[in-house]
CSV table of C-alpha atoms in Angstrom, one decimal:
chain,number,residue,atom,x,y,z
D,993,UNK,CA,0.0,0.0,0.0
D,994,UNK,CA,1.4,3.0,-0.8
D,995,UNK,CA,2.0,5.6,1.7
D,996,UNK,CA,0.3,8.5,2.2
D,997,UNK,CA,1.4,12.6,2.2
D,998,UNK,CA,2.3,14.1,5.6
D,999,UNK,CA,-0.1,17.1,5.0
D,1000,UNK,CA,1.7,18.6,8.2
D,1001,UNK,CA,5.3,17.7,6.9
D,1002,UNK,CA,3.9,19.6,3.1
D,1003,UNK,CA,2.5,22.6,5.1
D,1004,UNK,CA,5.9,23.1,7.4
D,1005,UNK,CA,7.6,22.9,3.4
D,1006,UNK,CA,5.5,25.0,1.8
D,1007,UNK,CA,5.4,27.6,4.7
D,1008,UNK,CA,9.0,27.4,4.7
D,1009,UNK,CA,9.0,28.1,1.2
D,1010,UNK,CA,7.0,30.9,1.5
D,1011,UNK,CA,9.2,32.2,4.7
D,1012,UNK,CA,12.2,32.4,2.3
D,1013,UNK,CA,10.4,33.7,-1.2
D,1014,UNK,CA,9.4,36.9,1.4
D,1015,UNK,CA,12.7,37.2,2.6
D,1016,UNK,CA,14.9,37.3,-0.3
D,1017,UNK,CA,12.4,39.4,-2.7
D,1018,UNK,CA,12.1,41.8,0.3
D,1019,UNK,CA,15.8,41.8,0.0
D,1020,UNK,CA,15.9,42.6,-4.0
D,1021,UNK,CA,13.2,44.4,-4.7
D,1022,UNK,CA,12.6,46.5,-1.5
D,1023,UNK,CA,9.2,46.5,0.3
D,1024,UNK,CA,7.0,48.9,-1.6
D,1025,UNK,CA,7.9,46.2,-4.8
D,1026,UNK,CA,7.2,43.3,-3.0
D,1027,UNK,CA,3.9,41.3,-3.8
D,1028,UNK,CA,1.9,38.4,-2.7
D,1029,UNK,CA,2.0,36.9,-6.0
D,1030,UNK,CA,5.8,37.2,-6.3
D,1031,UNK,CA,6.2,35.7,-3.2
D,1032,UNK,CA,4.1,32.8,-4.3
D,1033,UNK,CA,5.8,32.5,-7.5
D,1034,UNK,CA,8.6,32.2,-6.1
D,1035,UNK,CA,7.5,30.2,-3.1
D,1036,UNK,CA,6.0,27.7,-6.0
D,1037,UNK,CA,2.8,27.9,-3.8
D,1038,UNK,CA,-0.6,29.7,-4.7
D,1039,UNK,CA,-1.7,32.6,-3.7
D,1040,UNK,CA,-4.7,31.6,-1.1
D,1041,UNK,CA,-2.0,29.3,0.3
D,1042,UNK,CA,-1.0,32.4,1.5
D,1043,UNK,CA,-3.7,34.3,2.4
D,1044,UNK,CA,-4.7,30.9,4.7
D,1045,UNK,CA,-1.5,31.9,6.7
D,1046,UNK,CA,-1.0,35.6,6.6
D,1047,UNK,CA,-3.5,38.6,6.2
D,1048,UNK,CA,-1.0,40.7,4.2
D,1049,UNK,CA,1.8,41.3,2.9
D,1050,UNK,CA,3.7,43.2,6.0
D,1051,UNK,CA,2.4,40.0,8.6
D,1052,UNK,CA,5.0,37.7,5.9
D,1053,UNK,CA,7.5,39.8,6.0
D,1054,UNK,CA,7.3,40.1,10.0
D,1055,UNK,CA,7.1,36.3,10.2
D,1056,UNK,CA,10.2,36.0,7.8
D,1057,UNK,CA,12.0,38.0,10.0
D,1058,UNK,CA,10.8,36.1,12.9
D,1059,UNK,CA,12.1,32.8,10.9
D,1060,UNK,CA,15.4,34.3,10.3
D,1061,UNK,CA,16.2,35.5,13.9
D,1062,UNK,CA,15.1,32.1,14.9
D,1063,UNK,CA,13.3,34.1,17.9
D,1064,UNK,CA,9.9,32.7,17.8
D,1065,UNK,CA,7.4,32.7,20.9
D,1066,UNK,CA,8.1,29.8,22.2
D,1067,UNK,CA,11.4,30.2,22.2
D,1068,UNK,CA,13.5,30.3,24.9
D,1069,UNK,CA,14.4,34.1,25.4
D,1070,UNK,CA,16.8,34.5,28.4
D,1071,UNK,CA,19.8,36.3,28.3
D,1072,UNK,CA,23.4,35.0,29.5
D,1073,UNK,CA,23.5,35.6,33.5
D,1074,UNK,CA,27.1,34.7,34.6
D,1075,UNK,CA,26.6,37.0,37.1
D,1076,UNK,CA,29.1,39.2,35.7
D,1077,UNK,CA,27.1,42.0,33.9
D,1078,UNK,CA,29.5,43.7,32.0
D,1079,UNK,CA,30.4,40.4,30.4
D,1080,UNK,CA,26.8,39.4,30.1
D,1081,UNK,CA,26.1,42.5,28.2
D,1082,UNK,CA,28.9,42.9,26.2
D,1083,UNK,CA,28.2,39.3,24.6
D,1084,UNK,CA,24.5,40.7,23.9
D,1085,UNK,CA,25.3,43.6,22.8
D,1086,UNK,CA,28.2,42.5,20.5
D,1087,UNK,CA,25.7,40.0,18.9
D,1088,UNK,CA,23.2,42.5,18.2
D,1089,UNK,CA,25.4,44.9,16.6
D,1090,UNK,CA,26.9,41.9,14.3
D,1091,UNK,CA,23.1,40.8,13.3
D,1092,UNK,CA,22.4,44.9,12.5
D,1093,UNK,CA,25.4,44.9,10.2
D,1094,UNK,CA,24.8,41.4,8.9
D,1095,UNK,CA,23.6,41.9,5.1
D,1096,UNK,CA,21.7,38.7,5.1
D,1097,UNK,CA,19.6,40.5,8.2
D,1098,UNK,CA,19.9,44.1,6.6
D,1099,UNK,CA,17.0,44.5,3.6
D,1100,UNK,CA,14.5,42.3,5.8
D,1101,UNK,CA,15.1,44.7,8.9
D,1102,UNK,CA,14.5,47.6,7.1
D,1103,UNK,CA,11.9,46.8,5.0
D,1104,UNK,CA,10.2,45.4,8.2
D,1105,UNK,CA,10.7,49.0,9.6
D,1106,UNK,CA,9.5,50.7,6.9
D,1107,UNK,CA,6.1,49.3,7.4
D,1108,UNK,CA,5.7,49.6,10.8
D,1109,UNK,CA,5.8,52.8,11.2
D,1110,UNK,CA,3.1,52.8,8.5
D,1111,UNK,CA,1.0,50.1,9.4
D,1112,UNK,CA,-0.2,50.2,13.5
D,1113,UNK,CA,-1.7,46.5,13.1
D,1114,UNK,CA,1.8,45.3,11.9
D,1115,UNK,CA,3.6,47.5,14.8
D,1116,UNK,CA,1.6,46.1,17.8
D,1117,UNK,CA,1.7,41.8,15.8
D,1118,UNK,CA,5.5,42.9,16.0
D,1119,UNK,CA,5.5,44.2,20.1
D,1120,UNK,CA,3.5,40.7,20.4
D,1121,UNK,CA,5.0,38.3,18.4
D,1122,UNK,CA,9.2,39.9,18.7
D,1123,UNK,CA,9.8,42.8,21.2
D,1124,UNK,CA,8.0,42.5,23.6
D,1125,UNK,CA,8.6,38.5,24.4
D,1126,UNK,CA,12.1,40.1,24.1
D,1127,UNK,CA,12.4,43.2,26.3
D,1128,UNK,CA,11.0,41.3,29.0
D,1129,UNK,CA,14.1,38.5,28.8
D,1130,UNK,CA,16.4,41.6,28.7
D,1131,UNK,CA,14.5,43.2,31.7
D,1132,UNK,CA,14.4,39.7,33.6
D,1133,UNK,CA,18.4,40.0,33.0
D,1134,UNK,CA,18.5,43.4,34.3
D,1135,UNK,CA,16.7,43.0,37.3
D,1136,UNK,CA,18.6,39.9,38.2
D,1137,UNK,CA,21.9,42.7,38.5
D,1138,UNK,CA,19.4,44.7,40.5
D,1139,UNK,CA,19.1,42.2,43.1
D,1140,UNK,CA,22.5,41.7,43.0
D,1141,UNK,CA,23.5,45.2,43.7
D,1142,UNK,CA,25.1,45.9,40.0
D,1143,UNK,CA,22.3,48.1,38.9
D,1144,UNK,CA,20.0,51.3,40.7
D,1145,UNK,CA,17.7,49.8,42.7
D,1146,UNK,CA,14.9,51.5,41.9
D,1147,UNK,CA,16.1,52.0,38.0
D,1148,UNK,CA,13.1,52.2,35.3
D,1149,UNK,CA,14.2,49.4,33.4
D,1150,UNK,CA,12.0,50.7,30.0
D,1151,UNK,CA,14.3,53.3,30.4
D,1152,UNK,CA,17.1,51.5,30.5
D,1153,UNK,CA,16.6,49.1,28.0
D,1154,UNK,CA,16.0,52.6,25.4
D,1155,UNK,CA,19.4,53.6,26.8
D,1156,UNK,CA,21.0,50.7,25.8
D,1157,UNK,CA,19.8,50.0,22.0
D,1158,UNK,CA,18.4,53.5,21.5
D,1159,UNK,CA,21.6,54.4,19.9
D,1160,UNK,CA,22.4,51.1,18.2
D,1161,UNK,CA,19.1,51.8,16.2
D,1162,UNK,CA,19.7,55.0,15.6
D,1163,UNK,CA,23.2,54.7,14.6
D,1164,UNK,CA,22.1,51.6,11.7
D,1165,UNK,CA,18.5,53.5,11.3
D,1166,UNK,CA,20.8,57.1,9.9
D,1167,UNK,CA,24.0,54.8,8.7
D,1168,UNK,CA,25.8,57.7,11.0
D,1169,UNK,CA,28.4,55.3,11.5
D,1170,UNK,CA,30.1,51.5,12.2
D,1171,UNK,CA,28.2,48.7,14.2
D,1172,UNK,CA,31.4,47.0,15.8
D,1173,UNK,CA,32.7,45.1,18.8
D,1174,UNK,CA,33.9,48.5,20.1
D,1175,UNK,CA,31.0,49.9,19.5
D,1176,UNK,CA,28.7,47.5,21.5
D,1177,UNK,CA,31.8,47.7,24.4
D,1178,UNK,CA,31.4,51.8,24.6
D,1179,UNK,CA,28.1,51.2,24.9
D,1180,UNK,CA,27.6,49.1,27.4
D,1181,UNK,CA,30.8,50.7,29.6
D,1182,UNK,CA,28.4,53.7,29.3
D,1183,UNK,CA,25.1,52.5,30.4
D,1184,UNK,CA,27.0,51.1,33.4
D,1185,UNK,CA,28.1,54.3,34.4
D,1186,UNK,CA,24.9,56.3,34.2
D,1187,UNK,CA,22.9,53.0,35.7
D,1188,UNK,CA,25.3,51.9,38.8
D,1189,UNK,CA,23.6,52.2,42.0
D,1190,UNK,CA,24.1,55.5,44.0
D,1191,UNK,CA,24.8,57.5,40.8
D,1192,UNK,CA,22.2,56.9,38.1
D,1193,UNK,CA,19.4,55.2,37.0
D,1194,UNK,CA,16.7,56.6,39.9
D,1195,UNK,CA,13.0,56.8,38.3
D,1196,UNK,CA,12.2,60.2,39.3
């Protein structure tokens, strides 16, 4: 008897497909360019395969992204705790800079941008689905360096978190300069400084 189709194992393949069609067009052809039927074309998949998945065009591209970064979900989130915080963030922060200057990461990140600032549905599925499962493992780190006496007490970690990558993003949003080891090592030698207990970092 001959065996039968996985339809599970031929949806992962085909979302997969799909996945990559999104990522790479966004890549050459830039957002505004970018269509469901190319991505389908591509994707060798038809059109209502997917509409089934994805209400538009900007929920692919997020979930592309999502693919790429491997940070779904369910995912496990938490950040390194050595106890050593410098070290802890320099190995974040390093890795972050090197995905921001990655090119492979660079056309779907911007193009993902793009339309979030245009699209409010696509900004909060990204707060749900991406940053906000991932400021709360960076918060869950900072807060461990609270209780350990390495960071203000009564510090607003929102705050601190917009301290921290605010200028990474702004620095790779305006191109105003290199994304480097160095880079992520000032930065984090800084946000010590103004966050060390006694000194900085008191909500007001």
């Amino acid at each position: 008897m001959a065996k039968q189709p996985n339809p599970a194992r031929r949806n992962q393949r085909s979302r997969q497909a799909i996945l990559t069609a999104a990522r790479e067009l966004v890549s050459e052809v830039g957002y505004a360019k970018l269509t469901i039927e190319a991505i389908a074309t591509r994707a060798g998949v038809g059109k209502q395969t997917i509409y089934r998945w994805w209400p538009s065009k900007g929920a692919v591209v997020l979930d592309a992204f999502l693919a790429l970064s491997e940070s779904g979900p369910d995912q496990d989130m938490a950040l390194p705790d050595t106890g050593d915080l410098k070290a802890d963030l320099r190995v974040v922060m390093r890795a972050t800079v090197a995905e921001f200057a990655d090119p492979a990461f660079e056309g779907p990140i911007r193009a993902l941008n793009t339309e979030i600032i245009n699209d409010s549905a696509l900004a909060a599925q990204y707060r749900e689905k991406l940053a906000g499962p991932v400021d709360e493992a960076k918060k869950a780190r900072l807060r461990s360096a609270q209780q350990a006496g390495q960071l203000a007490p009564d510090a607003d970690l929102d705050l601190a978190l917009e301290l921290l990558y605010g200028p990474v993003y702004q620095r790779w949003l305006l191109r105003s300069g290199p994304l480097t080891p160095q880079y992520a090592d000032a930065l984090v030698d800084a946000f010590l400084k103004a966050m060390r207990p006694g000194i900085g970092g008191s909500a007001q």
